[in-house]
Short mmCIF file of C-alpha atoms in Angstrom, two decimals:
data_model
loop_
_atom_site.label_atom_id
_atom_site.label_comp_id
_atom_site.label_asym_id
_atom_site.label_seq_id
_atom_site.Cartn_x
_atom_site.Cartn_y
_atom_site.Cartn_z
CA UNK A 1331 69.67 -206.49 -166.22
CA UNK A 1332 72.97 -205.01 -165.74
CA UNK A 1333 72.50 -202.19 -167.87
CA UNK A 1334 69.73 -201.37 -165.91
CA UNK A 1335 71.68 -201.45 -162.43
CA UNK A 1336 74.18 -199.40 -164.44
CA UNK A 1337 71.68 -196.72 -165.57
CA UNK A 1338 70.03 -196.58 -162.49
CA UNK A 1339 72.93 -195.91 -160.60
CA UNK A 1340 74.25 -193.06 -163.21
CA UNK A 1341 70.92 -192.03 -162.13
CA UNK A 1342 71.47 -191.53 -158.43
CA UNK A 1343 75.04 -189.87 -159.22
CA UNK A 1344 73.69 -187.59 -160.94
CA UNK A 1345 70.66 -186.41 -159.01
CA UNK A 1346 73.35 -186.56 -155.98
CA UNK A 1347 75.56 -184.32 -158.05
CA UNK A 1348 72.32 -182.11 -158.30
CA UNK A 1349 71.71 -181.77 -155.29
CA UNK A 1350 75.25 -180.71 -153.77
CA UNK A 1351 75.31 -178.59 -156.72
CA UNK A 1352 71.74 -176.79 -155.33
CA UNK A 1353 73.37 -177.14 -151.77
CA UNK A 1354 76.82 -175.18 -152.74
CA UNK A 1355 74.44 -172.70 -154.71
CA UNK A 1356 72.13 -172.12 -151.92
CA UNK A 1357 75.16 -171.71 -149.33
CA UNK A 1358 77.06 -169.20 -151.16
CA UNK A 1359 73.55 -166.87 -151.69
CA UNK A 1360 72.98 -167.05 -147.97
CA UNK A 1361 76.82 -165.51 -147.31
CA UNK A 1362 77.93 -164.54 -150.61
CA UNK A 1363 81.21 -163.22 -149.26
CA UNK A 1364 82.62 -166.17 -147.83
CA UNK A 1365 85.81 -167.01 -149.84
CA UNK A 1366 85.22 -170.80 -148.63
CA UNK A 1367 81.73 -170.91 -149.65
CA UNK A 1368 82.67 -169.71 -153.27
CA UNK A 1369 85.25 -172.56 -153.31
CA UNK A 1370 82.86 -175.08 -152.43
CA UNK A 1371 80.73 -174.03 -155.35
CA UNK A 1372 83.37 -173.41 -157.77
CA UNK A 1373 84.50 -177.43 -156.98
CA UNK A 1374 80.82 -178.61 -157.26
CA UNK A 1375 80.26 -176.35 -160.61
CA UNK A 1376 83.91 -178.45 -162.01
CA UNK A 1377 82.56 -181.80 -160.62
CA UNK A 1378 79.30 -181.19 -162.77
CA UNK A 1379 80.69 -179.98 -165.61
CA UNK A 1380 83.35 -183.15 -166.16
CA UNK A 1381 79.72 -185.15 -165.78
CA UNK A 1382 78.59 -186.34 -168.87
CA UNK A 1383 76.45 -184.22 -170.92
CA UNK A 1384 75.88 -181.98 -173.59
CA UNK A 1385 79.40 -180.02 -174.72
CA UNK A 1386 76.95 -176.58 -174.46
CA UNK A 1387 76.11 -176.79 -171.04
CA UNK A 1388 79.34 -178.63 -169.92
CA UNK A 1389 81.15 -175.18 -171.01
CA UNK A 1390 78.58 -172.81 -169.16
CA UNK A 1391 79.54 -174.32 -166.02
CA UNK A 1392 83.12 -174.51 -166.64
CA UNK A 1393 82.87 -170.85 -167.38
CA UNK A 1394 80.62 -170.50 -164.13
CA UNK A 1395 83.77 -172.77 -162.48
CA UNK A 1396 86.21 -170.62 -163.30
CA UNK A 1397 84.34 -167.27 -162.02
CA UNK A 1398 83.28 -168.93 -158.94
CA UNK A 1399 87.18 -169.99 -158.15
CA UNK A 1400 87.83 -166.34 -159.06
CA UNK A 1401 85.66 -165.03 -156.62
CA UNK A 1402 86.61 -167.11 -154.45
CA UNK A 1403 90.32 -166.29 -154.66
CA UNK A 1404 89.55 -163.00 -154.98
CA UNK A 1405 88.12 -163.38 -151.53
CA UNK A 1406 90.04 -165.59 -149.55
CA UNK A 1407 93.46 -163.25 -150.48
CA UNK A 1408 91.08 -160.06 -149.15
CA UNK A 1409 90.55 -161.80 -145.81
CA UNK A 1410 93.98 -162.21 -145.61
CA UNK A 1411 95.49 -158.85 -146.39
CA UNK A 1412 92.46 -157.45 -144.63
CA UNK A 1413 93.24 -159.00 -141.28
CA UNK A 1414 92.46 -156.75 -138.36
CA UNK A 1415 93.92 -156.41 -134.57
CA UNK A 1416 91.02 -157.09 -132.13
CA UNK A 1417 92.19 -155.93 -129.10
CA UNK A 1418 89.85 -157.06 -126.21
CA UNK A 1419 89.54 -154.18 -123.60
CA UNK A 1420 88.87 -154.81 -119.80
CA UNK A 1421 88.33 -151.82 -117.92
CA UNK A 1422 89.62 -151.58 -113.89
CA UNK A 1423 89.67 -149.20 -111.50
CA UNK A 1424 93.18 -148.02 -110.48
CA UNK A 1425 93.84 -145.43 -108.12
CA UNK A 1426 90.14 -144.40 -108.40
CA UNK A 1427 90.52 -144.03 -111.79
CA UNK A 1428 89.16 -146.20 -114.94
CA UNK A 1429 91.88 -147.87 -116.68
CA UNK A 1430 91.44 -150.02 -119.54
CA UNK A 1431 93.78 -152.58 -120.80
CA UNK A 1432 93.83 -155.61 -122.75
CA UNK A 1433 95.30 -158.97 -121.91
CA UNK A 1434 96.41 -160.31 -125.23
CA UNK A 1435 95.42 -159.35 -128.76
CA UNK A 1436 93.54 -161.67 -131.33
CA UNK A 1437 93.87 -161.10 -134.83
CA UNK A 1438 90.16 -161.85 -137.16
CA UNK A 1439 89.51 -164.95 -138.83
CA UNK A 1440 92.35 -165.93 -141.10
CA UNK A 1441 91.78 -168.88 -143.66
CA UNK A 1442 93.70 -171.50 -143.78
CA UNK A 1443 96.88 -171.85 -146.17
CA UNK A 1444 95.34 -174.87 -147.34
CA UNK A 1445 92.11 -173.38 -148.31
CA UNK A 1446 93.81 -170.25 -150.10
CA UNK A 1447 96.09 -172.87 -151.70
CA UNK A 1448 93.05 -174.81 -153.21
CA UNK A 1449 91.52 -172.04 -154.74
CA UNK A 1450 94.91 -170.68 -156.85
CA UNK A 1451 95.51 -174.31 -158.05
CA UNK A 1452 91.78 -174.41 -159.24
CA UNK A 1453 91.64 -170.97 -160.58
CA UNK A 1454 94.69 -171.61 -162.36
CA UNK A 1455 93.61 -175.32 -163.82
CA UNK A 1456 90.54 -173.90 -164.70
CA UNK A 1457 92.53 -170.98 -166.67
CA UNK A 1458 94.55 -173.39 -167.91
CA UNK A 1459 91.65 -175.73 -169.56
CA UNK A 1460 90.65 -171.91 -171.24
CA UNK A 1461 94.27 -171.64 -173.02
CA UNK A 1462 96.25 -174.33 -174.39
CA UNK A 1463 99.02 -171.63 -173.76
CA UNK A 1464 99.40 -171.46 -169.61
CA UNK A 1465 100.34 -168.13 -169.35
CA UNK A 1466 102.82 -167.16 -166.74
CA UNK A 1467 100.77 -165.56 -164.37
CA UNK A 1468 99.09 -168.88 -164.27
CA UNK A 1469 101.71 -170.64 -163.74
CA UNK A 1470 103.32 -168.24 -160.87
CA UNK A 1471 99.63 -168.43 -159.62
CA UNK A 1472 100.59 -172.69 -159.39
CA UNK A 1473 103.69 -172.32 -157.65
CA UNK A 1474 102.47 -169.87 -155.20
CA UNK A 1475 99.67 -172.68 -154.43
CA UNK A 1476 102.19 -175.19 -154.13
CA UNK A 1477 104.43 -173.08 -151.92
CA UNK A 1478 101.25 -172.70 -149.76
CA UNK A 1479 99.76 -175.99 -149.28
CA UNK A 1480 102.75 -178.83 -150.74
CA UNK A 1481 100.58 -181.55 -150.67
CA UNK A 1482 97.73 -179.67 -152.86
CA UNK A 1483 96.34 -182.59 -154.68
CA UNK A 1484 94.99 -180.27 -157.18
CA UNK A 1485 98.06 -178.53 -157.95
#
């Protein structure tokens, strides 16, 4: 009896892991160049491939782990050196003339340190797992993330 309670909640773990998988997958074709999005997946494609299974697949979706956190570093670092100025303008009529002028400046969406911070420490685990060897871009790529975010539980 317990072995059946035990398989049958294996069972629901792993059609749960499916489906957050399919969920992750489906949000990051919808906006494929959200850097967040890409994490998301990349963390769902390493939760499934630490699942038990066969040692073939398991490795696919590492491999699809590892170019997921890519992409997703890869993105998150291009929002952030790709910030832009938006400068609201409000236009006003001085001296019967139009004058426009702005009342304070917002910069575009930024992510978060934290965020940014997640994705080096995966992409560099995930690198890691690769290469017995952690090379020292890697590890530079750790510190950085740990610089970032301190409290990184990944890193």
């Amino acid at each position: 009896m317990a072995d059946i309670d035990r398989n049958t909640s294996e069972e629901k773990s792993d059609e749960s892991n499916e489906d957050s998988l399919d969920k992750a997958r489906n949000a990051v074709v919808c906006n494929p160049d959200s850097g967040a999005l890409w994490l998301y997946f990349a963390k769902e494609l390493t939760q499934a491939a630490s699942a038990p299974g066969s040692d073939a697949t398991n490795s696919e979706t590492l491999l699809s782990a590892k170019e997921a956190a890519d992409k997703a570093l890869i993105l998150l670092q291009d929002q952030i050196l790709n910030a832009c100025l938006i400068t609201p303008r409000r236009k006003a009529v001085h001296n019967e003339k139009l004058v426009e002028y702005s009342e304070k400046s917002v910069v575009s969406a930024i992510p978060s340190s934290s965020l940014v911070s997640d994705a080096m420490s995966l992409a560099s685990w995930l690198h890691s797992m690769e290469d017995e060897d952690q090379s020292r871009a890697d590890a530079a790529l750790l510190q950085e993330s740990l610089m970032l975010d301190p409290l990184n539980e990944v890193a």
